[in-house]
Amino acid sequence: AQSVAQPEDQVNVAEGNPLTVKCTYSVSGNPYLFWYVQYPNRGLQFLLKYITGDNLVKGSYGFEAEFNKSQTSFHLKKPSALVSDSALYFCAVRDRNVGFNKFYFGSGTKLNVKP
Amino acid sequence: SAVISQKPSRDICQRGTSLTIQCQVDSQVTMMFWYRQQPGQSLTLIATANQGSEATYESGFVIDKFPISRPNLTFSTLTVSNMSPEDSSIYLCSVEVSGRFAEAFFGQGTRLTVV
């Protein structure tokens, strides 16, 4: 069965420090992996995706994520956090080998960046 | 990308009534989906809106409770029928577009409160 785990409900970092939001996944085949961000009272916004190729994926707003097949992880990172990065972050996976490859979302991680 | 307009943005409804949520996209899209999100929690797929045919519902969701229409490639509606307080949630429209492989775009959501 397909699933996504975000082990941290909340991550707190100081502005200017690096941040990591963790994500691990389980799919029966090869995954497509995504990160989305949700600001209060807004829909989800696409940040980045891994489809194939380079394991390090760069996305919007200076975020990046590294696909690690052996650890089945896709952690989101940013070298220097901004207060404006404070939001709810969702990791998602699609199984490319499944005919109707719907999204499976993690439970979300609330990122708090303090000045 | 796609610009998704979802209406209404929020509503407060009496139990036993029904609410229809509209999702309008500014371009033709291949797939449209409806999700439910409890505040601060993850997304649950309700159904896939199929153009010209009945929607495909996920386990736990039925057509009598959540009838969906998709008359063309840019528009869909979700109705929440015979509402109870347990239906209080955020409802999100999502689409996939050609040229943005495997990505999903989301509307801003409809925040529904049933009293």
JSON list of N, CA, C and O in Angstrom, two decimals, chain A residues 18-68:
[
{"chain": "A", "resi": 18, "resn": "PRO", "atom": "N", "xyz": [19.50, 26.91, 8.76]},
{"chain": "A", "resi": 18, "resn": "PRO", "atom": "CA", "xyz": [18.99, 25.93, 7.79]},
{"chain": "A", "resi": 18, "resn": "PRO", "atom": "C", "xyz": [17.79, 25.18, 8.36]},
{"chain": "A", "resi": 18, "resn": "PRO", "atom": "O", "xyz": [17.66, 25.03, 9.58]},
{"chain": "A", "resi": 19, "resn": "LEU", "atom": "N", "xyz": [16.92, 24.73, 7.46]},
{"chain": "A", "resi": 19, "resn": "LEU", "atom": "CA", "xyz": [15.75, 23.98, 7.90]},
{"chain": "A", "resi": 19, "resn": "LEU", "atom": "C", "xyz": [15.65, 22.66, 7.13]},
{"chain": "A", "resi": 19, "resn": "LEU", "atom": "O", "xyz": [16.09, 22.56, 5.98]},
{"chain": "A", "resi": 20, "resn": "THR", "atom": "N", "xyz": [15.09, 21.67, 7.80]},
{"chain": "A", "resi": 20, "resn": "THR", "atom": "CA", "xyz": [14.79, 20.38, 7.18]},
{"chain": "A", "resi": 20, "resn": "THR", "atom": "C", "xyz": [13.41, 19.94, 7.63]},
{"chain": "A", "resi": 20, "resn": "THR", "atom": "O", "xyz": [13.12, 19.97, 8.83]},
{"chain": "A", "resi": 21, "resn": "VAL", "atom": "N", "xyz": [12.60, 19.55, 6.67]},
{"chain": "A", "resi": 21, "resn": "VAL", "atom": "CA", "xyz": [11.29, 18.95, 6.96]},
{"chain": "A", "resi": 21, "resn": "VAL", "atom": "C", "xyz": [11.34, 17.54, 6.39]},
{"chain": "A", "resi": 21, "resn": "VAL", "atom": "O", "xyz": [11.56, 17.35, 5.20]},
{"chain": "A", "resi": 22, "resn": "LYS", "atom": "N", "xyz": [11.08, 16.56, 7.25]},
{"chain": "A", "resi": 22, "resn": "LYS", "atom": "CA", "xyz": [11.31, 15.17, 6.87]},
{"chain": "A", "resi": 22, "resn": "LYS", "atom": "C", "xyz": [10.10, 14.51, 6.23]},
{"chain": "A", "resi": 22, "resn": "LYS", "atom": "O", "xyz": [8.95, 14.82, 6.58]},
{"chain": "A", "resi": 23, "resn": "CYS", "atom": "N", "xyz": [10.40, 13.60, 5.32]},
{"chain": "A", "resi": 23, "resn": "CYS", "atom": "CA", "xyz": [9.36, 12.83, 4.64]},
{"chain": "A", "resi": 23, "resn": "CYS", "atom": "C", "xyz": [9.91, 11.47, 4.26]},
{"chain": "A", "resi": 23, "resn": "CYS", "atom": "O", "xyz": [11.00, 11.38, 3.67]},
{"chain": "A", "resi": 24, "resn": "THR", "atom": "N", "xyz": [9.19, 10.42, 4.59]},
{"chain": "A", "resi": 24, "resn": "THR", "atom": "CA", "xyz": [9.50, 9.09, 4.09]},
{"chain": "A", "resi": 24, "resn": "THR", "atom": "C", "xyz": [8.25, 8.53, 3.42]},
{"chain": "A", "resi": 24, "resn": "THR", "atom": "O", "xyz": [7.14, 8.94, 3.74]},
{"chain": "A", "resi": 25, "resn": "TYR", "atom": "N", "xyz": [8.46, 7.60, 2.53]},
{"chain": "A", "resi": 25, "resn": "TYR", "atom": "CA", "xyz": [7.34, 7.11, 1.73]},
{"chain": "A", "resi": 25, "resn": "TYR", "atom": "C", "xyz": [7.40, 5.61, 1.57]},
{"chain": "A", "resi": 25, "resn": "TYR", "atom": "O", "xyz": [8.44, 4.98, 1.79]},
{"chain": "A", "resi": 26, "resn": "SER", "atom": "N", "xyz": [6.28, 5.06, 1.16]},
{"chain": "A", "resi": 26, "resn": "SER", "atom": "CA", "xyz": [6.20, 3.64, 0.84]},
{"chain": "A", "resi": 26, "resn": "SER", "atom": "C", "xyz": [5.31, 3.48, -0.37]},
{"chain": "A", "resi": 26, "resn": "SER", "atom": "O", "xyz": [4.14, 3.88, -0.34]},
{"chain": "A", "resi": 27, "resn": "VAL", "atom": "N", "xyz": [5.88, 2.95, -1.46]},
{"chain": "A", "resi": 27, "resn": "VAL", "atom": "CA", "xyz": [5.09, 2.65, -2.65]},
{"chain": "A", "resi": 27, "resn": "VAL", "atom": "C", "xyz": [5.51, 1.29, -3.17]},
{"chain": "A", "resi": 27, "resn": "VAL", "atom": "O", "xyz": [6.61, 0.83, -2.90]},
{"chain": "A", "resi": 28, "resn": "SER", "atom": "N", "xyz": [4.63, 0.69, -3.94]},
{"chain": "A", "resi": 28, "resn": "SER", "atom": "CA", "xyz": [4.91, -0.63, -4.47]},
{"chain": "A", "resi": 28, "resn": "SER", "atom": "C", "xyz": [5.89, -0.57, -5.64]},
{"chain": "A", "resi": 28, "resn": "SER", "atom": "O", "xyz": [6.59, -1.53, -5.92]},
{"chain": "A", "resi": 29, "resn": "GLY", "atom": "N", "xyz": [5.95, 0.55, -6.31]},
{"chain": "A", "resi": 29, "resn": "GLY", "atom": "CA", "xyz": [6.85, 0.69, -7.45]},
{"chain": "A", "resi": 29, "resn": "GLY", "atom": "C", "xyz": [7.74, 1.89, -7.28]},
{"chain": "A", "resi": 29, "resn": "GLY", "atom": "O", "xyz": [8.15, 2.25, -6.18]},
{"chain": "A", "resi": 30, "resn": "ASN", "atom": "N", "xyz": [8.04, 2.56, -8.39]},
{"chain": "A", "resi": 30, "resn": "ASN", "atom": "CA", "xyz": [8.88, 3.75, -8.34]},
{"chain": "A", "resi": 30, "resn": "ASN", "atom": "C", "xyz": [8.01, 4.99, -8.14]},
{"chain": "A", "resi": 30, "resn": "ASN", "atom": "O", "xyz": [6.97, 5.12, -8.75]},
{"chain": "A", "resi": 31, "resn": "PRO", "atom": "N", "xyz": [8.49, 5.90, -7.30]},
{"chain": "A", "resi": 31, "resn": "PRO", "atom": "CA", "xyz": [7.62, 7.02, -6.94]},
{"chain": "A", "resi": 31, "resn": "PRO", "atom": "C", "xyz": [7.85, 8.28, -7.75]},
{"chain": "A", "resi": 31, "resn": "PRO", "atom": "O", "xyz": [8.94, 8.55, -8.23]},
{"chain": "A", "resi": 32, "resn": "TYR", "atom": "N", "xyz": [6.78, 9.05, -7.87]},
{"chain": "A", "resi": 32, "resn": "TYR", "atom": "CA", "xyz": [6.89, 10.47, -8.12]},
{"chain": "A", "resi": 32, "resn": "TYR", "atom": "C", "xyz": [6.72, 11.13, -6.75]},
{"chain": "A", "resi": 32, "resn": "TYR", "atom": "O", "xyz": [5.80, 10.77, -6.01]},
{"chain": "A", "resi": 33, "resn": "LEU", "atom": "N", "xyz": [7.54, 12.10, -6.43]},
{"chain": "A", "resi": 33, "resn": "LEU", "atom": "CA", "xyz": [7.51, 12.72, -5.10]},
{"chain": "A", "resi": 33, "resn": "LEU", "atom": "C", "xyz": [7.34, 14.22, -5.21]},
{"chain": "A", "resi": 33, "resn": "LEU", "atom": "O", "xyz": [7.89, 14.84, -6.13]},
{"chain": "A", "resi": 34, "resn": "PHE", "atom": "N", "xyz": [6.62, 14.79, -4.27]},
{"chain": "A", "resi": 34, "resn": "PHE", "atom": "CA", "xyz": [6.26, 16.20, -4.34]},
{"chain": "A", "resi": 34, "resn": "PHE", "atom": "C", "xyz": [6.32, 16.83, -2.95]},
{"chain": "A", "resi": 34, "resn": "PHE", "atom": "O", "xyz": [6.13, 16.17, -1.94]},
{"chain": "A", "resi": 35, "resn": "TRP", "atom": "N", "xyz": [6.54, 18.15, -2.96]},
{"chain": "A", "resi": 35, "resn": "TRP", "atom": "CA", "xyz": [6.32, 18.97, -1.79]},
{"chain": "A", "resi": 35, "resn": "TRP", "atom": "C", "xyz": [5.38, 20.11, -2.15]},
{"chain": "A", "resi": 35, "resn": "TRP", "atom": "O", "xyz": [5.56, 20.76, -3.20]},
{"chain": "A", "resi": 36, "resn": "TYR", "atom": "N", "xyz": [4.41, 20.31, -1.26]},
{"chain": "A", "resi": 36, "resn": "TYR", "atom": "CA", "xyz": [3.48, 21.42, -1.39]},
{"chain": "A", "resi": 36, "resn": "TYR", "atom": "C", "xyz": [3.52, 22.23, -0.10]},
{"chain": "A", "resi": 36, "resn": "TYR", "atom": "O", "xyz": [3.78, 21.70, 0.98]},
{"chain": "A", "resi": 37, "resn": "VAL", "atom": "N", "xyz": [3.20, 23.52, -0.23]},
{"chain": "A", "resi": 37, "resn": "VAL", "atom": "CA", "xyz": [3.13, 24.39, 0.93]},
{"chain": "A", "resi": 37, "resn": "VAL", "atom": "C", "xyz": [1.73, 25.02, 0.98]},
{"chain": "A", "resi": 37, "resn": "VAL", "atom": "O", "xyz": [1.12, 25.30, -0.05]},
{"chain": "A", "resi": 38, "resn": "GLN", "atom": "N", "xyz": [1.24, 25.18, 2.19]},
{"chain": "A", "resi": 38, "resn": "GLN", "atom": "CA", "xyz": [-0.08, 25.78, 2.38]},
{"chain": "A", "resi": 38, "resn": "GLN", "atom": "C", "xyz": [0.03, 26.91, 3.39]},
{"chain": "A", "resi": 38, "resn": "GLN", "atom": "O", "xyz": [0.36, 26.68, 4.56]},
{"chain": "A", "resi": 39, "resn": "TYR", "atom": "N", "xyz": [-0.29, 28.11, 2.95]},
{"chain": "A", "resi": 39, "resn": "TYR", "atom": "CA", "xyz": [-0.36, 29.25, 3.83]},
{"chain": "A", "resi": 39, "resn": "TYR", "atom": "C", "xyz": [-1.78, 29.35, 4.39]},
{"chain": "A", "resi": 39, "resn": "TYR", "atom": "O", "xyz": [-2.73, 28.82, 3.79]},
{"chain": "A", "resi": 40, "resn": "PRO", "atom": "N", "xyz": [-1.96, 30.02, 5.52]},
{"chain": "A", "resi": 40, "resn": "PRO", "atom": "CA", "xyz": [-3.29, 30.10, 6.14]},
{"chain": "A", "resi": 40, "resn": "PRO", "atom": "C", "xyz": [-4.36, 30.57, 5.17]},
{"chain": "A", "resi": 40, "resn": "PRO", "atom": "O", "xyz": [-4.17, 31.52, 4.43]},
{"chain": "A", "resi": 41, "resn": "ASN", "atom": "N", "xyz": [-5.48, 29.84, 5.19]},
{"chain": "A", "resi": 41, "resn": "ASN", "atom": "CA", "xyz": [-6.65, 30.18, 4.37]},
{"chain": "A", "resi": 41, "resn": "ASN", "atom": "C", "xyz": [-6.35, 30.17, 2.87]},
{"chain": "A", "resi": 41, "resn": "ASN", "atom": "O", "xyz": [-6.99, 30.88, 2.11]},
{"chain": "A", "resi": 42, "resn": "ARG", "atom": "N", "xyz": [-5.39, 29.37, 2.49]},
{"chain": "A", "resi": 42, "resn": "ARG", "atom": "CA", "xyz": [-5.04, 29.26, 1.08]},
{"chain": "A", "resi": 42, "resn": "ARG", "atom": "C", "xyz": [-5.01, 27.79, 0.67]},
{"chain": "A", "resi": 42, "resn": "ARG", "atom": "O", "xyz": [-4.92, 26.89, 1.49]},
{"chain": "A", "resi": 43, "resn": "GLY", "atom": "N", "xyz": [-5.08, 27.56, -0.64]},
{"chain": "A", "resi": 43, "resn": "GLY", "atom": "CA", "xyz": [-4.91, 26.21, -1.16]},
{"chain": "A", "resi": 43, "resn": "GLY", "atom": "C", "xyz": [-3.44, 25.82, -1.15]},
{"chain": "A", "resi": 43, "resn": "GLY", "atom": "O", "xyz": [-2.58, 26.59, -0.74]},
{"chain": "A", "resi": 44, "resn": "LEU", "atom": "N", "xyz": [-3.17, 24.63, -1.61]},
{"chain": "A", "resi": 44, "resn": "LEU", "atom": "CA", "xyz": [-1.80, 24.15, -1.65]},
{"chain": "A", "resi": 44, "resn": "LEU", "atom": "C", "xyz": [-1.07, 24.72, -2.85]},
{"chain": "A", "resi": 44, "resn": "LEU", "atom": "O", "xyz": [-1.62, 24.82, -3.95]},
{"chain": "A", "resi": 45, "resn": "GLN", "atom": "N", "xyz": [0.19, 25.07, -2.63]},
{"chain": "A", "resi": 45, "resn": "GLN", "atom": "CA", "xyz": [1.04, 25.56, -3.72]},
{"chain": "A", "resi": 45, "resn": "GLN", "atom": "C", "xyz": [2.17, 24.59, -3.96]},
{"chain": "A", "resi": 45, "resn": "GLN", "atom": "O", "xyz": [2.81, 24.12, -3.02]},
{"chain": "A", "resi": 46, "resn": "PHE", "atom": "N", "xyz": [2.42, 24.30, -5.22]},
{"chain": "A", "resi": 46, "resn": "PHE", "atom": "CA", "xyz": [3.48, 23.39, -5.61]},
{"chain": "A", "resi": 46, "resn": "PHE", "atom": "C", "xyz": [4.85, 24.01, -5.31]},
{"chain": "A", "resi": 46, "resn": "PHE", "atom": "O", "xyz": [5.09, 25.17, -5.63]},
{"chain": "A", "resi": 47, "resn": "LEU", "atom": "N", "xyz": [5.74, 23.23, -4.69]},
{"chain": "A", "resi": 47, "resn": "LEU", "atom": "CA", "xyz": [7.10, 23.67, -4.42]},
{"chain": "A", "resi": 47, "resn": "LEU", "atom": "C", "xyz": [8.11, 23.01, -5.34]},
{"chain": "A", "resi": 47, "resn": "LEU", "atom": "O", "xyz": [8.93, 23.68, -5.97]},
{"chain": "A", "resi": 48, "resn": "LEU", "atom": "N", "xyz": [8.07, 21.69, -5.40]},
{"chain": "A", "resi": 48, "resn": "LEU", "atom": "CA", "xyz": [9.02, 20.96, -6.22]},
{"chain": "A", "resi": 48, "resn": "LEU", "atom": "C", "xyz": [8.56, 19.51, -6.39]},
{"chain": "A", "resi": 48, "resn": "LEU", "atom": "O", "xyz": [7.66, 19.06, -5.67]},
{"chain": "A", "resi": 49, "resn": "LYS", "atom": "N", "xyz": [9.21, 18.84, -7.33]},
{"chain": "A", "resi": 49, "resn": "LYS", "atom": "CA", "xyz": [8.88, 17.44, -7.58]},
{"chain": "A", "resi": 49, "resn": "LYS", "atom": "C", "xyz": [10.12, 16.67, -8.00]},
{"chain": "A", "resi": 49, "resn": "LYS", "atom": "O", "xyz": [11.07, 17.24, -8.57]},
{"chain": "A", "resi": 50, "resn": "TYR", "atom": "N", "xyz": [10.10, 15.39, -7.71]},
{"chain": "A", "resi": 50, "resn": "TYR", "atom": "CA", "xyz": [11.10, 14.46, -8.23]},
{"chain": "A", "resi": 50, "resn": "TYR", "atom": "C", "xyz": [10.37, 13.47, -9.14]},
{"chain": "A", "resi": 50, "resn": "TYR", "atom": "O", "xyz": [9.43, 12.80, -8.72]},
{"chain": "A", "resi": 51, "resn": "ILE", "atom": "N", "xyz": [10.84, 13.43, -10.39]},
{"chain": "A", "resi": 51, "resn": "ILE", "atom": "CA", "xyz": [10.28, 12.47, -11.33]},
{"chain": "A", "resi": 51, "resn": "ILE", "atom": "C", "xyz": [11.34, 11.43, -11.68]},
{"chain": "A", "resi": 51, "resn": "ILE", "atom": "O", "xyz": [11.12, 10.23, -11.57]},
{"chain": "A", "resi": 52, "resn": "THR", "atom": "N", "xyz": [12.49, 11.89, -12.10]},
{"chain": "A", "resi": 52, "resn": "THR", "atom": "CA", "xyz": [13.59, 11.01, -12.45]},
{"chain": "A", "resi": 52, "resn": "THR", "atom": "C", "xyz": [14.85, 11.87, -12.55]},
{"chain": "A", "resi": 52, "resn": "THR", "atom": "O", "xyz": [14.78, 13.09, -12.50]},
{"chain": "A", "resi": 53, "resn": "GLY", "atom": "N", "xyz": [16.01, 11.21, -12.64]},
{"chain": "A", "resi": 53, "resn": "GLY", "atom": "CA", "xyz": [17.24, 11.97, -12.85]},
{"chain": "A", "resi": 53, "resn": "GLY", "atom": "C", "xyz": [17.94, 12.33, -11.56]},
{"chain": "A", "resi": 53, "resn": "GLY", "atom": "O", "xyz": [17.99, 11.53, -10.62]},
{"chain": "A", "resi": 54, "resn": "ASP", "atom": "N", "xyz": [18.48, 13.53, -11.50]},
{"chain": "A", "resi": 54, "resn": "ASP", "atom": "CA", "xyz": [19.26, 14.00, -10.37]},
{"chain": "A", "resi": 54, "resn": "ASP", "atom": "C", "xyz": [18.47, 13.88, -9.07]},
{"chain": "A", "resi": 54, "resn": "ASP", "atom": "O", "xyz": [17.33, 14.33, -9.00]},
{"chain": "A", "resi": 55, "resn": "ASN", "atom": "N", "xyz": [19.10, 13.30, -8.07]},
{"chain": "A", "resi": 55, "resn": "ASN", "atom": "CA", "xyz": [18.40, 13.08, -6.80]},
{"chain": "A", "resi": 55, "resn": "ASN", "atom": "C", "xyz": [18.15, 14.37, -6.05]},
{"chain": "A", "resi": 55, "resn": "ASN", "atom": "O", "xyz": [17.28, 14.43, -5.18]},
{"chain": "A", "resi": 56, "resn": "LEU", "atom": "N", "xyz": [18.90, 15.42, -6.33]},
{"chain": "A", "resi": 56, "resn": "LEU", "atom": "CA", "xyz": [18.71, 16.71, -5.68]},
{"chain": "A", "resi": 56, "resn": "LEU", "atom": "C", "xyz": [17.84, 17.58, -6.59]},
{"chain": "A", "resi": 56, "resn": "LEU", "atom": "O", "xyz": [18.21, 17.90, -7.71]},
{"chain": "A", "resi": 57, "resn": "VAL", "atom": "N", "xyz": [16.70, 17.93, -6.06]},
{"chain": "A", "resi": 57, "resn": "VAL", "atom": "CA", "xyz": [15.73, 18.71, -6.83]},
{"chain": "A", "resi": 57, "resn": "VAL", "atom": "C", "xyz": [15.62, 20.11, -6.24]},
{"chain": "A", "resi": 57, "resn": "VAL", "atom": "O", "xyz": [15.47, 20.26, -5.03]},
{"chain": "A", "resi": 58, "resn": "LYS", "atom": "N", "xyz": [15.69, 21.10, -7.08]},
{"chain": "A", "resi": 58, "resn": "LYS", "atom": "CA", "xyz": [15.55, 22.48, -6.63]},
{"chain": "A", "resi": 58, "resn": "LYS", "atom": "C", "xyz": [14.17, 22.99, -7.03]},
{"chain": "A", "resi": 58, "resn": "LYS", "atom": "O", "xyz": [13.66, 22.71, -8.12]},
{"chain": "A", "resi": 59, "resn": "GLY", "atom": "N", "xyz": [13.57, 23.76, -6.11]},
{"chain": "A", "resi": 59, "resn": "GLY", "atom": "CA", "xyz": [12.23, 24.24, -6.37]},
{"chain": "A", "resi": 59, "resn": "GLY", "atom": "C", "xyz": [12.08, 25.72, -6.10]},
{"chain": "A", "resi": 59, "resn": "GLY", "atom": "O", "xyz": [13.04, 26.49, -6.13]},
{"chain": "A", "resi": 60, "resn": "SER", "atom": "N", "xyz": [10.85, 26.11, -5.81]},
{"chain": "A", "resi": 60, "resn": "SER", "atom": "CA", "xyz": [10.51, 27.51, -5.61]},
{"chain": "A", "resi": 60, "resn": "SER", "atom": "C", "xyz": [11.04, 28.02, -4.27]},
{"chain": "A", "resi": 60, "resn": "SER", "atom": "O", "xyz": [11.22, 27.24, -3.33]},
{"chain": "A", "resi": 61, "resn": "TYR", "atom": "N", "xyz": [11.25, 29.34, -4.20]},
{"chain": "A", "resi": 61, "resn": "TYR", "atom": "CA", "xyz": [11.57, 30.06, -2.97]},
{"chain": "A", "resi": 61, "resn": "TYR", "atom": "C", "xyz": [12.84, 29.55, -2.28]},
{"chain": "A", "resi": 61, "resn": "TYR", "atom": "O", "xyz": [12.98, 29.66, -1.07]},
{"chain": "A", "resi": 62, "resn": "GLY", "atom": "N", "xyz": [13.77, 28.97, -3.05]},
{"chain": "A", "resi": 62, "resn": "GLY", "atom": "CA", "xyz": [15.04, 28.51, -2.49]},
{"chain": "A", "resi": 62, "resn": "GLY", "atom": "C", "xyz": [14.99, 27.14, -1.84]},
{"chain": "A", "resi": 62, "resn": "GLY", "atom": "O", "xyz": [15.99, 26.71, -1.25]},
{"chain": "A", "resi": 63, "resn": "PHE", "atom": "N", "xyz": [13.87, 26.47, -1.92]},
{"chain": "A", "resi": 63, "resn": "PHE", "atom": "CA", "xyz": [13.76, 25.13, -1.35]},
{"chain": "A", "resi": 63, "resn": "PHE", "atom": "C", "xyz": [14.36, 24.08, -2.27]},
{"chain": "A", "resi": 63, "resn": "PHE", "atom": "O", "xyz": [14.39, 24.24, -3.49]},
{"chain": "A", "resi": 64, "resn": "GLU", "atom": "N", "xyz": [14.83, 23.01, -1.66]},
{"chain": "A", "resi": 64, "resn": "GLU", "atom": "CA", "xyz": [15.32, 21.86, -2.40]},
{"chain": "A", "resi": 64, "resn": "GLU", "atom": "C", "xyz": [14.99, 20.60, -1.62]},
{"chain": "A", "resi": 64, "resn": "GLU", "atom": "O", "xyz": [14.66, 20.65, -0.44]},
{"chain": "A", "resi": 65, "resn": "ALA", "atom": "N", "xyz": [15.05, 19.48, -2.32]},
{"chain": "A", "resi": 65, "resn": "ALA", "atom": "CA", "xyz": [14.77, 18.20, -1.66]},
{"chain": "A", "resi": 65, "resn": "ALA", "atom": "C", "xyz": [15.65, 17.14, -2.29]},
{"chain": "A", "resi": 65, "resn": "ALA", "atom": "O", "xyz": [15.99, 17.21, -3.47]},
{"chain": "A", "resi": 66, "resn": "GLU", "atom": "N", "xyz": [16.02, 16.17, -1.47]},
{"chain": "A", "resi": 66, "resn": "GLU", "atom": "CA", "xyz": [16.88, 15.10, -1.94]},
{"chain": "A", "resi": 66, "resn": "GLU", "atom": "C", "xyz": [16.16, 13.77, -1.90]},
{"chain": "A", "resi": 66, "resn": "GLU", "atom": "O", "xyz": [15.69, 13.35, -0.83]},
{"chain": "A", "resi": 67, "resn": "PHE", "atom": "N", "xyz": [16.09, 13.12, -3.03]},
{"chain": "A", "resi": 67, "resn": "PHE", "atom": "CA", "xyz": [15.50, 11.79, -3.13]},
{"chain": "A", "resi": 67, "resn": "PHE", "atom": "C", "xyz": [16.55, 10.77, -2.74]},
{"chain": "A", "resi": 67, "resn": "PHE", "atom": "O", "xyz": [17.64, 10.73, -3.30]},
{"chain": "A", "resi": 68, "resn": "ASN", "atom": "N", "xyz": [16.22, 9.95, -1.74]},
{"chain": "A", "resi": 68, "resn": "ASN", "atom": "CA", "xyz": [17.11, 8.90, -1.29]},
{"chain": "A", "resi": 68, "resn": "ASN", "atom": "C", "xyz": [16.36, 7.58, -1.38]},
{"chain": "A", "resi": 68, "resn": "ASN", "atom": "O", "xyz": [15.52, 7.26, -0.54]}
]
